[in-house]
Coordinates of N, CA and C in Angstrom, one line a residue:
X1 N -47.8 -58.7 9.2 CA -46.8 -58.2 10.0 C -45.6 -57.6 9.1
X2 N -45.4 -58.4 7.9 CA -44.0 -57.8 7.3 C -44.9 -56.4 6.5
X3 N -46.0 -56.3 6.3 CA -46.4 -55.2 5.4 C -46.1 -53.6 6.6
X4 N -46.8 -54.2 7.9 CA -46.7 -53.2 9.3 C -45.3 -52.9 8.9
X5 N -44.4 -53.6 8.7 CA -42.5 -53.3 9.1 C -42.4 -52.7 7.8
X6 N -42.9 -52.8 6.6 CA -42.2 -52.1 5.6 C -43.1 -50.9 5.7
X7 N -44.3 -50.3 6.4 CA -44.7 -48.9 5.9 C -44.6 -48.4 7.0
X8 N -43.9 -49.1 8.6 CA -42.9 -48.4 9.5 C -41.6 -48.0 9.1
X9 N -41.3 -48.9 8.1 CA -39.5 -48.1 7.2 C -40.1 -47.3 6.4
X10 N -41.2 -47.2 5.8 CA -41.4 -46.1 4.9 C -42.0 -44.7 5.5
X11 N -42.3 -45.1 6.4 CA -42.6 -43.7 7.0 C -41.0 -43.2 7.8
X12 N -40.6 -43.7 8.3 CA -39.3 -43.9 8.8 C -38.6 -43.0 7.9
X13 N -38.6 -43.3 6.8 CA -37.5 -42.9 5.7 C -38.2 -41.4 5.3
X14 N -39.6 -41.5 5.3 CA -40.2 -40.2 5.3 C -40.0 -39.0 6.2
X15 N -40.0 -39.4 7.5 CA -40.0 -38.3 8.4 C -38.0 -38.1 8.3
X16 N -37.3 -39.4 7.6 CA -35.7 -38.6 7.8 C -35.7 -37.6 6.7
X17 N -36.3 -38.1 5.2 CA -36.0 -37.1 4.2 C -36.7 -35.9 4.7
X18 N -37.6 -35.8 5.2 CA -38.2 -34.5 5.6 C -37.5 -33.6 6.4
X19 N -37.2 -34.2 7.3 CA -35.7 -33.7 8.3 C -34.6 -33.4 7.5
X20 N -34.1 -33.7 7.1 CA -32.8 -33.7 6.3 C -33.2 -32.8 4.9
X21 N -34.3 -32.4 4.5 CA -34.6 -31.6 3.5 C -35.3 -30.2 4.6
X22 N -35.6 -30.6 5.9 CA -35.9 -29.1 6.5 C -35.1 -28.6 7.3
X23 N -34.0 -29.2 8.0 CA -32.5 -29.1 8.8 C -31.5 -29.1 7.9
X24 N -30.6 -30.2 7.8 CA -29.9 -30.6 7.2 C -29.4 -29.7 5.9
X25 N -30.2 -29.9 4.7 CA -29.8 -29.0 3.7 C -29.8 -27.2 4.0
X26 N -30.5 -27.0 5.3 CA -30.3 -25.8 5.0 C -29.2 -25.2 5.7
X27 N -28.8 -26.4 6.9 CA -27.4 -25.9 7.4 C -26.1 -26.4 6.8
X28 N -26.0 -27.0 6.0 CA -25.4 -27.2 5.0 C -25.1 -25.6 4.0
X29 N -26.3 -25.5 3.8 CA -26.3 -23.9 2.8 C -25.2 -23.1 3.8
X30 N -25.4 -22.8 5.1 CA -25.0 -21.9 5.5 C -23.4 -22.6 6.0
X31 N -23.1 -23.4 6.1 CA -22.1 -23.6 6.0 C -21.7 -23.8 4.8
X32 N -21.5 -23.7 3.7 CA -21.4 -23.6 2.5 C -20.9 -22.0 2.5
X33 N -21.8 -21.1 2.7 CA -22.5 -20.3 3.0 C -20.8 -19.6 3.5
X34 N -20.7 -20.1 4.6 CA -19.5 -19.4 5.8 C -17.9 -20.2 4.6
X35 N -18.2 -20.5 4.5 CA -17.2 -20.9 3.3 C -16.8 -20.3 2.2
X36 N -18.1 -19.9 1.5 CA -18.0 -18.6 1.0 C -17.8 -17.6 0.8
X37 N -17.8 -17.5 2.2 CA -17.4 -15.8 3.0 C -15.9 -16.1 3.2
X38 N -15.7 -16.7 4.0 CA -14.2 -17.2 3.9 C -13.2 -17.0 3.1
X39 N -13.3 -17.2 1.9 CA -12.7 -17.2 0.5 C -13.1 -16.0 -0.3
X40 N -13.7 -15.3 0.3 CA -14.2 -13.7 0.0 C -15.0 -14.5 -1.7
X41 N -16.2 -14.9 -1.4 CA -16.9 -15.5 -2.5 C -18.5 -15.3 -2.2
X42 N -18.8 -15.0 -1.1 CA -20.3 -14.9 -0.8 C -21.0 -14.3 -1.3
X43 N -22.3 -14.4 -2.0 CA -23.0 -13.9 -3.0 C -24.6 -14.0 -1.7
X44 N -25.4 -12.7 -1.4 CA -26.8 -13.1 -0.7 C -27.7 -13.9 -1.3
X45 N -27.6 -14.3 -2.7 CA -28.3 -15.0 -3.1 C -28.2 -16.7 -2.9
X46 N -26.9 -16.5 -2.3 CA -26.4 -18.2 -1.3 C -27.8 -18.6 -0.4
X47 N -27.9 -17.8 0.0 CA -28.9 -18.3 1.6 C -30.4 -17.8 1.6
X48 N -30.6 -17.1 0.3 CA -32.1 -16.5 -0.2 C -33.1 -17.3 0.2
X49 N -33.0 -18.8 0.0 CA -34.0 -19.4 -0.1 C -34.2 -20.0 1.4
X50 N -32.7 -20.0 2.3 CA -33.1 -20.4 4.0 C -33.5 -18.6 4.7
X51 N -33.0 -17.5 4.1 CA -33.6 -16.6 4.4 C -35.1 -16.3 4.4
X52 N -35.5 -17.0 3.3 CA -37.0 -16.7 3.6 C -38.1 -17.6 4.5
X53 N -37.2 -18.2 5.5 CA -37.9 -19.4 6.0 C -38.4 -18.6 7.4
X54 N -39.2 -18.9 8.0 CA -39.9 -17.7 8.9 C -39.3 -18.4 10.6
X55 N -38.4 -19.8 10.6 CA -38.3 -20.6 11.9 C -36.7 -20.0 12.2
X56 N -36.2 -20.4 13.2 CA -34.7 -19.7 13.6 C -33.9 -19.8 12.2
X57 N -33.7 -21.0 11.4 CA -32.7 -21.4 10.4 C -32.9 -19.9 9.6
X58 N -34.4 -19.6 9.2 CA -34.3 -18.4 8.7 C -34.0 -16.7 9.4
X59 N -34.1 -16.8 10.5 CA -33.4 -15.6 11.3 C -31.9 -16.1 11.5
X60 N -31.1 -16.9 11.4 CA -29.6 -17.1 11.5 C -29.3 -16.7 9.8
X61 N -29.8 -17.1 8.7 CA -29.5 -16.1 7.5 C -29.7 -14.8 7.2
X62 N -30.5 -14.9 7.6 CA -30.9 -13.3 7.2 C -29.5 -12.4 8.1
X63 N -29.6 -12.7 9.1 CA -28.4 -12.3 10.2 C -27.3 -12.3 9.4
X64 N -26.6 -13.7 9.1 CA -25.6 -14.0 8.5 C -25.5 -12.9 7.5
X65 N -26.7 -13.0 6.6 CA -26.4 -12.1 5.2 C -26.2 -10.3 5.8
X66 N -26.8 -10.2 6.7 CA -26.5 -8.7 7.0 C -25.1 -8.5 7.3
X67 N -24.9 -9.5 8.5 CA -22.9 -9.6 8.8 C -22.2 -9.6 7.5
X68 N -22.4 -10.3 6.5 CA -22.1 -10.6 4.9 C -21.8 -9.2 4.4
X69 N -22.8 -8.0 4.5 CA -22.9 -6.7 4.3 C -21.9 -6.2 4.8
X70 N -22.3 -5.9 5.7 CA -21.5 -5.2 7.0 C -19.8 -5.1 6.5
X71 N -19.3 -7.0 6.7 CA -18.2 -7.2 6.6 C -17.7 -6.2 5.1
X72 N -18.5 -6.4 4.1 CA -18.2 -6.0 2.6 C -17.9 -4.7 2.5
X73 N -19.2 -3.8 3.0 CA -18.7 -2.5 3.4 C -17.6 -2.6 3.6
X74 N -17.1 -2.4 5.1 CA -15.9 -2.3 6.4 C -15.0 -2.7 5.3
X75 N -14.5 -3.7 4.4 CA -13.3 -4.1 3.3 C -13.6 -2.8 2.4
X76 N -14.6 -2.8 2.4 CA -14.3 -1.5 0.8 C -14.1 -0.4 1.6
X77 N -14.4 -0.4 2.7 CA -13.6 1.4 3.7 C -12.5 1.5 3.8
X78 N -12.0 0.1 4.3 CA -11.0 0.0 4.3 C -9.7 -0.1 3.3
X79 N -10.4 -0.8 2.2 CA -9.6 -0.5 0.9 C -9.0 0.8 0.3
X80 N -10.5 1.2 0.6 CA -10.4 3.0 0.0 C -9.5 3.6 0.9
X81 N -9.5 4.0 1.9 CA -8.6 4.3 3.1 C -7.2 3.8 3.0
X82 N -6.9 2.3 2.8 CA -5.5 1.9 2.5 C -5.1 2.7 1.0
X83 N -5.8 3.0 -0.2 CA -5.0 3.3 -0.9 C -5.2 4.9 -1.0
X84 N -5.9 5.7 -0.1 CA -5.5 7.2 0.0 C -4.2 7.0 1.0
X85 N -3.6 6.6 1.5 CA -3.0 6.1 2.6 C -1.5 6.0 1.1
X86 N -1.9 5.0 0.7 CA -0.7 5.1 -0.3 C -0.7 6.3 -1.3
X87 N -1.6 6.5 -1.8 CA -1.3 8.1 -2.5 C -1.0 9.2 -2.0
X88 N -0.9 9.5 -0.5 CA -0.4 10.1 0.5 C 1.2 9.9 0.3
X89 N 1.4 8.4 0.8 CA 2.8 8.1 1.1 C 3.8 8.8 -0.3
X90 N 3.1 8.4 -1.1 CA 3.1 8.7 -3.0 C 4.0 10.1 -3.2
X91 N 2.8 10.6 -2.7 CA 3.3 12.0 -2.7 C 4.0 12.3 -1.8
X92 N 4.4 12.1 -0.7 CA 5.2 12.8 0.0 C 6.8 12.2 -0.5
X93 N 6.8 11.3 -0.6 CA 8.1 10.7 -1.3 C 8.3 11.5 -2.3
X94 N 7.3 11.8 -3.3 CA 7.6 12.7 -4.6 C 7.9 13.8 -4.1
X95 N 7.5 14.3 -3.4 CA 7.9 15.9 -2.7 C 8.8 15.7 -2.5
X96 N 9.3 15.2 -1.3 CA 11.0 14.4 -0.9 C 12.0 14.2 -1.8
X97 N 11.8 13.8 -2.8 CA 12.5 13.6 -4.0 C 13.1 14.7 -4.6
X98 N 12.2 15.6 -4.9 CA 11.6 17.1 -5.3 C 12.7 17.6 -4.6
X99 N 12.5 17.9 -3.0 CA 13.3 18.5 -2.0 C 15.1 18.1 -2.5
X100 N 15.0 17.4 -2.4 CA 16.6 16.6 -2.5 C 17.2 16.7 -4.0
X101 N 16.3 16.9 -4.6 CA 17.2 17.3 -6.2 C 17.3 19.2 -6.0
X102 N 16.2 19.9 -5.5 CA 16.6 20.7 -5.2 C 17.6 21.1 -4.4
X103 N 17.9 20.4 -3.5 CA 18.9 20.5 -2.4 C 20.3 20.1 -2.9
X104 N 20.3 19.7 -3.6 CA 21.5 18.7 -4.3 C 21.8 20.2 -5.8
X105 N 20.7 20.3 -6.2 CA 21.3 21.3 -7.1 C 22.1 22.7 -5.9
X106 N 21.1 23.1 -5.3 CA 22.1 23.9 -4.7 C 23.6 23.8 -4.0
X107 N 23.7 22.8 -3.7 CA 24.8 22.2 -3.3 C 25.9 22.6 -3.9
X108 N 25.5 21.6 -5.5 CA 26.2 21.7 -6.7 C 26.8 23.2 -7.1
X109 N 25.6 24.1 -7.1 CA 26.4 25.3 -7.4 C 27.2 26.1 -6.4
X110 N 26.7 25.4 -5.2 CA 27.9 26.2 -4.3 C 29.0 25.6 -4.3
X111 N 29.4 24.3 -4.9 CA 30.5 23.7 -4.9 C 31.2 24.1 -6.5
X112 N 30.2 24.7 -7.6 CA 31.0 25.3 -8.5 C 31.5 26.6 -8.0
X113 N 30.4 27.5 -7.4 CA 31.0 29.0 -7.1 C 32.2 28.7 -5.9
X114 N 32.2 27.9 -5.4 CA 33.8 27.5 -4.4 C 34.9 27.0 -5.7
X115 N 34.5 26.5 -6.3 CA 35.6 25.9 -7.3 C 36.3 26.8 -8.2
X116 N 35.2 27.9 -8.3 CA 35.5 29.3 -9.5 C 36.4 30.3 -8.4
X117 N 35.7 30.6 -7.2 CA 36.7 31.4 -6.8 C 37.8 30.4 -6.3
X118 N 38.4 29.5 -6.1 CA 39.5 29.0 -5.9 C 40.3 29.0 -7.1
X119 N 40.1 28.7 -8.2 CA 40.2 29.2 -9.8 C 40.7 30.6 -9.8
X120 N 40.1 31.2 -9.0 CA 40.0 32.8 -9.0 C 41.9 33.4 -8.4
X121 N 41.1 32.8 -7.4 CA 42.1 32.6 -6.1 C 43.6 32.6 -6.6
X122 N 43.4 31.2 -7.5 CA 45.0 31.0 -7.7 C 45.3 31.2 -9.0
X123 N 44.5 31.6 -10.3 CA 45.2 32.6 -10.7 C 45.5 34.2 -10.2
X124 N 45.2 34.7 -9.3 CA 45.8 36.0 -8.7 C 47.1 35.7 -8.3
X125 N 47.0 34.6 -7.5 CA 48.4 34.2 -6.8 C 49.3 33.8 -8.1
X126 N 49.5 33.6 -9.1 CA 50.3 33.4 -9.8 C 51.1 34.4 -11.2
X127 N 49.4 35.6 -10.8 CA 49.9 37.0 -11.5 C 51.1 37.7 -10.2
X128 N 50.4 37.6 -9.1 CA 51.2 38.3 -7.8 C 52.7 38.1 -8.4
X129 N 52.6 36.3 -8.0 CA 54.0 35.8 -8.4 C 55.0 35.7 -9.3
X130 N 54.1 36.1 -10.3 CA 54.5 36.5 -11.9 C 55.2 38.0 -12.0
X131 N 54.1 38.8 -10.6 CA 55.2 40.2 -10.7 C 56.0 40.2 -9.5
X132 N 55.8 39.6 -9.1 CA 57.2 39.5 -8.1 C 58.4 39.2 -8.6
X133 N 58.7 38.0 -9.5 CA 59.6 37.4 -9.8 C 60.0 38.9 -11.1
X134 N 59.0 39.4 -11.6 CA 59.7 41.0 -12.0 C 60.5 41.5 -11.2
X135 N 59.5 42.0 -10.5 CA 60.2 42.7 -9.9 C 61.6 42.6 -9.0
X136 N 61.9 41.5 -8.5 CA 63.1 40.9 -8.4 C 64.2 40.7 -9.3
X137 N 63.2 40.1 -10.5 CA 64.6 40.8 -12.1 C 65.0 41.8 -12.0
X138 N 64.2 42.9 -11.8 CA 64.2 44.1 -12.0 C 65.0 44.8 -11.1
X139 N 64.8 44.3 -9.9 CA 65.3 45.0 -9.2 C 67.3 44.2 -9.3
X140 N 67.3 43.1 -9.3 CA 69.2 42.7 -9.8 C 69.4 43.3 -11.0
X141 N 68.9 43.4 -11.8 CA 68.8 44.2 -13.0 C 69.5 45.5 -12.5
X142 N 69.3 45.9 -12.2 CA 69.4 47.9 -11.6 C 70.4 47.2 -10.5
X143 N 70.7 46.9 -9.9 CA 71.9 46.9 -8.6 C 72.9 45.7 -9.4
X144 N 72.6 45.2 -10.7 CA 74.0 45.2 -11.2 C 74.6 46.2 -12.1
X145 N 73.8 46.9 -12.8 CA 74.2 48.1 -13.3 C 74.2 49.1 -13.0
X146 N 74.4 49.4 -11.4 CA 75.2 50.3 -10.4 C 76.5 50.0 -9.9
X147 N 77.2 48.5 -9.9 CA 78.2 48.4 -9.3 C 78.9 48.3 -10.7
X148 N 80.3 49.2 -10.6 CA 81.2 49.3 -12.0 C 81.8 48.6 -12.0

């Protein structure tokens, strides 16, 4: 009787390691697996070995590993696309930049050619005033040397 009870635990323990080496570890892999992906770390070579299993466990990797693709693509389109996206932005700022020094130089010289003719301006007005004030000598000059 006790021999019956120990090679009913040994079979026992048989059919769990069997289970647990034909379930168990392999959903373990794939959660492992999805962990991997998570952390942007998944390699197809994770799940190769439940991939090649011909029962669902191996149609749920294989699957997995395709989504695995898929996802990896779609990041690198998207990567590429975020950074033409920024060499776009890049350059238009640089243009912008471009525009505004241009803009700023013209500015500048219109505010020297206003500064030159105002320069201009008021040296005239102080030749004017220069002969005026002649002329006003000039002219007491001569109407005092009319009256005797």
């Amino acid at each position: 009787l006790f021999a019956l009870g120990l090679l009913i635990v040994g079979i026992l323990l048989l059919v769990v390691y069997a289970l647990a080496r034909h379930i168990v570890y392999p959903v373990s892999l794939m959660s492992r697996a999805a962990h991997a992906m998570e952390t942007s770390r998944f390699q197809p070579s994770m799940l190769q070995s439940v991939g090649d299993r011909p029962d669902e466990l191996g149609q749920l990797a294989r699957t997995f590993i395709r989504m695995a693709e898929r996802v990896a693509a779609r990041q690198t389109r998207l990567k590429a696309r975020i950074q033409q996206g920024n060499e776009r932005i890049s350059k238009l700022f640089s243009e912008q930049a471009a525009a505004n020094i241009k803009s700023n130089t013209k500015i500048n010289a219109g505010k020297q050619q206003a500064s030159e003719l105002e320069l201009a301006y008021y040296d005239a007005l102080q030749r004017k005033a220069a002969w005026l004030r002649q002329q006003s000598v000039a002219a007491r000059s001569q109407g005092s040397n009319k009256t005797p």
